[in-house]
Structures are given as structure tokens and as C-alpha cells.
Amino acid sequence: SNVPVFWLPFFAQDIRPGRRSGILPPRFGFNDVVQTSGSSSRNVTDFGYYWAINDFTDLQASLDWFSGNFTRLNGVFRYRFLKQFIRGSIAYGETFSESGRNLTLGLNHDQELGLATTLRVSGRYVQDTRTFPDQSYEPRLQSLTIDSDAGLNHRFSFANVSVSARRRQFLTSERTELTLPRFSLSFSPVTLFAAPRNRAGVFNNMTLSGSGNLSRPSTSERCATARAPTNAAR
């Protein structure tokens, strides 16, 4: 009957305490509710489901849709085992657009192997580094570099030893930096000629400490004229 109608989305959220499975509240833009122009693009992000598998793991899957641009599938599996001192996450993302598909993967893992030994692994994979900035509009995804690193740290009674490796690929250029290996050593401070303050002389209670590192960095750069899709494997 020619009656103007507008719609306003709403969402009911579970406010009970604790982690609970349920539908994720999607995010809308202003143009998705009120169409101000016939050429306006619509987008909906974070439309998905969260599954609290148990007290130590969970899984989240979501969908991002940008009209006329791309559609993205997102997934992340998180784990945290307190008694084993293990925590981390595995992330998945795949974008579908007119230019093709683009797969992204991410890994973060932290583990305490003992009272004095820790292991850290972090990696990212992007199938096509050319289209990745164009297919992501969130600031956290608009990273200028793709970084991956792994390291092992051990604390001795007299020193702290760390062995690690790192790879960094720049999206704004064709440059890749690799540091393999990197060895760091820092000695625990040692007090020389210890004495009570009321009896300390000029040479008493001096502190001796030291540190050093050894690394082998390398840089590679692709030809700027080669515009074929590049793989950033970790």
C-alpha cells in the first residue's frame, strides 16, 4: 500500500557466565541498513558460529561478505592446556573473488618444555601476496610484512641461551629477509667482592654481566617486472 518500510537488525546474546557455544553477532555497516546510493556496496563481517569444545579448546568459523569485491571464509582453532603449559592457535582464511582464490594460514604455539626451557613457534602463509592487501580491509590484516619465527630458550644457573630463526617478507616490495640461525647468550649478573653495606669499600659489591649474539642474516629480492603470484611458505 505504498507504506515506507525500514528494517533494523537486532541480535540476542547469551549473557550467562562462562564460555558457551553460540552464533556470533555479525557486524553491519551503515550502508547495509540504509541504502544511501544505488552504487553503495554492502558488507557483512563476522557472521558465524563459536563452539566451546571443552575447557581447553574452542573453534570459531565466520563469513565476511563484501558485495562486488570478495567473500571470505575464516576459521580459528584455539587450545590452552594449563597443566602442560601449552597454548596456541591455528587460523584459516580463504578468499573468493573475480581474480581467483587466495588461501591464508596462521600458526602460533607456545610451550614450556620444563622449568627452564620454552619453545615458541609462529608462522603465516599467504598463497598470493599481490592480491592479499586488496582482499583485506581490516587494519589487523593489512600488515606490510608476513613474519614467521621459531625459537628455543633455556635458562641455566649462570646464563640464558636462545636459538631462533626468522623470516620476513615485505608486501610492498619483492624483498625477503631471512635470519638463520640466531644465537643469543646473556650471563646472569655476578656480584664481585660481596660485603655488607656498612663495611663495603670502593671495590666491593661490583656487578659483572655480559651478553652477545651471533646471527646470519640474508636478503633476497625478486625482479620487479615479474608479477606472477608469489608463495610465502613458512
Short mmCIF file of N, CA and C in Angstrom, two decimals, residues 129-207:
data_model
loop_
_atom_site.label_atom_id
_atom_site.label_comp_id
_atom_site.label_asym_id
_atom_site.label_seq_id
_atom_site.Cartn_x
_atom_site.Cartn_y
_atom_site.Cartn_z
N THR A 129 50.54 -13.04 -2.56
CA THR A 129 50.85 -11.81 -1.84
C THR A 129 50.45 -10.57 -2.61
N ARG A 130 50.16 -10.68 -3.90
CA ARG A 130 49.75 -9.50 -4.67
C ARG A 130 48.35 -9.05 -4.31
N THR A 131 47.42 -9.99 -4.23
CA THR A 131 46.01 -9.65 -4.00
C THR A 131 45.64 -9.63 -2.53
N PHE A 132 46.54 -10.06 -1.65
CA PHE A 132 46.19 -10.12 -0.23
C PHE A 132 45.83 -8.76 0.35
N PRO A 133 46.59 -7.67 0.12
CA PRO A 133 46.18 -6.37 0.68
C PRO A 133 44.85 -5.88 0.11
N ASP A 134 44.55 -6.20 -1.16
CA ASP A 134 43.30 -5.74 -1.76
C ASP A 134 42.09 -6.51 -1.25
N GLN A 135 42.29 -7.69 -0.74
CA GLN A 135 41.18 -8.53 -0.28
C GLN A 135 41.02 -8.51 1.23
N SER A 136 41.70 -7.61 1.92
CA SER A 136 41.55 -7.48 3.37
C SER A 136 41.46 -6.00 3.69
N TYR A 137 40.39 -5.63 4.40
CA TYR A 137 40.17 -4.23 4.73
C TYR A 137 40.28 -3.96 6.23
N GLU A 138 40.57 -4.97 7.02
CA GLU A 138 40.74 -4.77 8.45
C GLU A 138 42.19 -4.38 8.74
N PRO A 139 42.40 -3.43 9.68
CA PRO A 139 43.78 -3.00 9.99
C PRO A 139 44.67 -4.13 10.46
N ARG A 140 44.11 -5.09 11.22
CA ARG A 140 44.95 -6.18 11.73
C ARG A 140 45.42 -7.11 10.62
N LEU A 141 44.72 -7.12 9.48
CA LEU A 141 45.13 -7.95 8.36
C LEU A 141 45.97 -7.19 7.34
N GLN A 142 45.94 -5.85 7.42
CA GLN A 142 46.69 -5.03 6.48
C GLN A 142 48.13 -4.87 6.95
N SER A 143 48.77 -5.97 7.22
CA SER A 143 50.17 -5.95 7.64
C SER A 143 51.07 -5.77 6.42
N LEU A 144 52.10 -4.95 6.58
CA LEU A 144 53.03 -4.71 5.49
C LEU A 144 54.04 -5.83 5.34
N THR A 145 54.10 -6.73 6.31
CA THR A 145 55.05 -7.83 6.26
C THR A 145 54.34 -9.13 6.67
N ILE A 146 54.90 -10.23 6.20
CA ILE A 146 54.47 -11.56 6.61
C ILE A 146 55.64 -12.16 7.39
N ASP A 147 55.44 -12.32 8.69
CA ASP A 147 56.53 -12.74 9.57
C ASP A 147 56.29 -14.15 10.08
N SER A 148 57.38 -14.89 10.18
CA SER A 148 57.38 -16.22 10.79
C SER A 148 58.67 -16.38 11.57
N ASP A 149 58.56 -16.96 12.75
CA ASP A 149 59.76 -17.16 13.55
C ASP A 149 59.56 -18.36 14.47
N ALA A 150 60.67 -18.91 14.91
CA ALA A 150 60.69 -20.04 15.83
C ALA A 150 61.91 -19.89 16.72
N GLY A 151 61.75 -20.24 17.98
CA GLY A 151 62.87 -20.09 18.89
C GLY A 151 62.77 -21.02 20.09
N LEU A 152 63.93 -21.36 20.63
CA LEU A 152 64.05 -22.20 21.81
C LEU A 152 64.91 -21.48 22.83
N ASN A 153 64.40 -21.34 24.04
CA ASN A 153 65.11 -20.60 25.08
C ASN A 153 65.31 -21.50 26.30
N HIS A 154 66.53 -21.44 26.86
CA HIS A 154 66.83 -22.24 28.04
C HIS A 154 67.60 -21.38 29.05
N ARG A 155 67.17 -21.48 30.30
CA ARG A 155 67.80 -20.70 31.37
C ARG A 155 68.70 -21.62 32.21
N PHE A 156 70.00 -21.35 32.16
CA PHE A 156 70.95 -22.03 33.02
C PHE A 156 71.11 -21.22 34.31
N SER A 157 71.82 -21.77 35.26
CA SER A 157 72.04 -21.05 36.52
C SER A 157 72.96 -19.85 36.32
N PHE A 158 73.77 -19.89 35.28
CA PHE A 158 74.74 -18.83 35.06
C PHE A 158 74.44 -17.97 33.83
N ALA A 159 73.49 -18.44 32.95
CA ALA A 159 73.26 -17.69 31.72
C ALA A 159 71.92 -18.09 31.12
N ASN A 160 71.51 -17.30 30.16
CA ASN A 160 70.29 -17.55 29.40
C ASN A 160 70.67 -17.71 27.93
N VAL A 161 70.29 -18.86 27.33
CA VAL A 161 70.69 -19.18 25.96
C VAL A 161 69.43 -19.26 25.10
N SER A 162 69.50 -18.66 23.90
CA SER A 162 68.36 -18.65 22.99
C SER A 162 68.84 -18.94 21.58
N VAL A 163 68.14 -19.84 20.89
CA VAL A 163 68.41 -20.17 19.50
C VAL A 163 67.11 -19.97 18.72
N SER A 164 67.17 -19.20 17.64
CA SER A 164 65.94 -18.86 16.92
C SER A 164 66.23 -18.67 15.44
N ALA A 165 65.15 -18.55 14.67
CA ALA A 165 65.21 -18.27 13.24
C ALA A 165 64.01 -17.40 12.88
N ARG A 166 64.17 -16.56 11.85
CA ARG A 166 63.09 -15.65 11.48
C ARG A 166 63.10 -15.41 9.98
N ARG A 167 61.88 -15.29 9.43
CA ARG A 167 61.71 -14.97 8.02
C ARG A 167 60.67 -13.87 7.89
N ARG A 168 60.99 -12.84 7.10
CA ARG A 168 60.09 -11.71 6.90
C ARG A 168 60.00 -11.38 5.41
N GLN A 169 58.76 -11.32 4.94
CA GLN A 169 58.51 -10.98 3.54
C GLN A 169 57.71 -9.68 3.49
N PHE A 170 58.18 -8.73 2.69
CA PHE A 170 57.54 -7.43 2.58
C PHE A 170 56.53 -7.46 1.44
N LEU A 171 55.28 -7.00 1.76
CA LEU A 171 54.23 -6.98 0.74
C LEU A 171 54.37 -5.80 -0.20
N THR A 172 54.97 -4.71 0.27
CA THR A 172 55.10 -3.52 -0.57
C THR A 172 56.27 -3.61 -1.54
N SER A 173 57.09 -4.62 -1.41
CA SER A 173 58.23 -4.82 -2.32
C SER A 173 58.40 -6.31 -2.54
N GLU A 174 59.45 -6.66 -3.24
CA GLU A 174 59.73 -8.07 -3.52
C GLU A 174 60.88 -8.58 -2.66
N ARG A 175 61.09 -7.95 -1.50
CA ARG A 175 62.23 -8.29 -0.66
C ARG A 175 61.83 -9.28 0.44
N THR A 176 62.71 -10.23 0.71
CA THR A 176 62.53 -11.22 1.76
C THR A 176 63.79 -11.27 2.60
N GLU A 177 63.61 -11.19 3.91
CA GLU A 177 64.74 -11.25 4.84
C GLU A 177 64.67 -12.55 5.64
N LEU A 178 65.80 -13.22 5.75
CA LEU A 178 65.89 -14.48 6.48
C LEU A 178 67.06 -14.42 7.44
N THR A 179 66.81 -14.73 8.70
CA THR A 179 67.85 -14.81 9.71
C THR A 179 67.89 -16.23 10.24
N LEU A 180 68.92 -16.97 9.87
CA LEU A 180 69.05 -18.37 10.22
C LEU A 180 70.53 -18.76 10.25
N PRO A 181 71.05 -19.12 11.43
CA PRO A 181 70.37 -19.09 12.73
C PRO A 181 70.66 -17.77 13.45
N ARG A 182 70.08 -17.63 14.62
CA ARG A 182 70.38 -16.52 15.53
C ARG A 182 70.61 -17.12 16.91
N PHE A 183 71.78 -16.87 17.45
CA PHE A 183 72.17 -17.42 18.75
C PHE A 183 72.44 -16.27 19.70
N SER A 184 71.78 -16.29 20.86
CA SER A 184 71.95 -15.24 21.86
C SER A 184 72.37 -15.86 23.18
N LEU A 185 73.25 -15.16 23.89
CA LEU A 185 73.76 -15.61 25.18
C LEU A 185 73.87 -14.41 26.11
N SER A 186 73.25 -14.50 27.26
CA SER A 186 73.33 -13.43 28.26
C SER A 186 73.64 -14.06 29.61
N PHE A 187 74.71 -13.60 30.23
CA PHE A 187 75.14 -14.16 31.51
C PHE A 187 74.38 -13.50 32.66
N SER A 188 74.13 -14.28 33.67
CA SER A 188 73.48 -13.75 34.87
C SER A 188 74.44 -12.83 35.60
N PRO A 189 73.94 -11.75 36.17
CA PRO A 189 74.84 -10.82 36.89
C PRO A 189 75.54 -11.52 38.06
N VAL A 190 76.82 -11.20 38.21
CA VAL A 190 77.63 -11.77 39.28
C VAL A 190 78.17 -10.63 40.13
N THR A 191 77.98 -10.75 41.44
CA THR A 191 78.47 -9.73 42.37
C THR A 191 79.88 -10.08 42.82
N LEU A 192 80.81 -9.16 42.62
CA LEU A 192 82.21 -9.37 43.00
C LEU A 192 82.50 -8.71 44.34
N PHE A 193 83.24 -9.43 45.15
CA PHE A 193 83.67 -8.93 46.46
C PHE A 193 82.48 -8.47 47.30
N ALA A 194 81.53 -9.38 47.47
CA ALA A 194 80.33 -9.05 48.23
C ALA A 194 80.68 -8.73 49.68
N ALA A 195 80.00 -7.71 50.19
CA ALA A 195 80.23 -7.27 51.57
C ALA A 195 79.03 -6.49 52.05
N PRO A 196 78.76 -6.48 53.36
CA PRO A 196 77.66 -5.66 53.88
C PRO A 196 77.87 -4.19 53.55
N ARG A 197 76.78 -3.45 53.47
CA ARG A 197 76.88 -2.04 53.08
C ARG A 197 77.72 -1.21 54.06
N ASN A 198 77.59 -1.55 55.33
CA ASN A 198 78.34 -0.75 56.30
C ASN A 198 79.83 -1.05 56.28
N ARG A 199 80.22 -2.15 55.59
CA ARG A 199 81.64 -2.49 55.50
C ARG A 199 82.15 -2.45 54.07
N ALA A 200 81.31 -2.10 53.12
CA ALA A 200 81.71 -2.13 51.71
C ALA A 200 82.70 -1.03 51.41
N GLY A 201 83.71 -1.41 50.62
CA GLY A 201 84.69 -0.44 50.18
C GLY A 201 84.45 -0.04 48.74
N VAL A 202 85.46 0.52 48.13
CA VAL A 202 85.34 1.00 46.75
C VAL A 202 85.14 -0.15 45.78
N PHE A 203 85.81 -1.26 46.02
CA PHE A 203 85.77 -2.38 45.07
C PHE A 203 84.77 -3.47 45.47
N ASN A 204 84.01 -3.24 46.53
CA ASN A 204 83.04 -4.24 46.95
C ASN A 204 81.72 -4.08 46.20
N ASN A 205 81.00 -5.22 46.11
CA ASN A 205 79.64 -5.27 45.53
C ASN A 205 79.59 -4.75 44.09
N MET A 206 80.64 -4.98 43.34
CA MET A 206 80.60 -4.66 41.91
C MET A 206 79.85 -5.76 41.15
N THR A 207 79.15 -5.38 40.11
CA THR A 207 78.33 -6.32 39.33
C THR A 207 78.98 -6.54 37.98
#
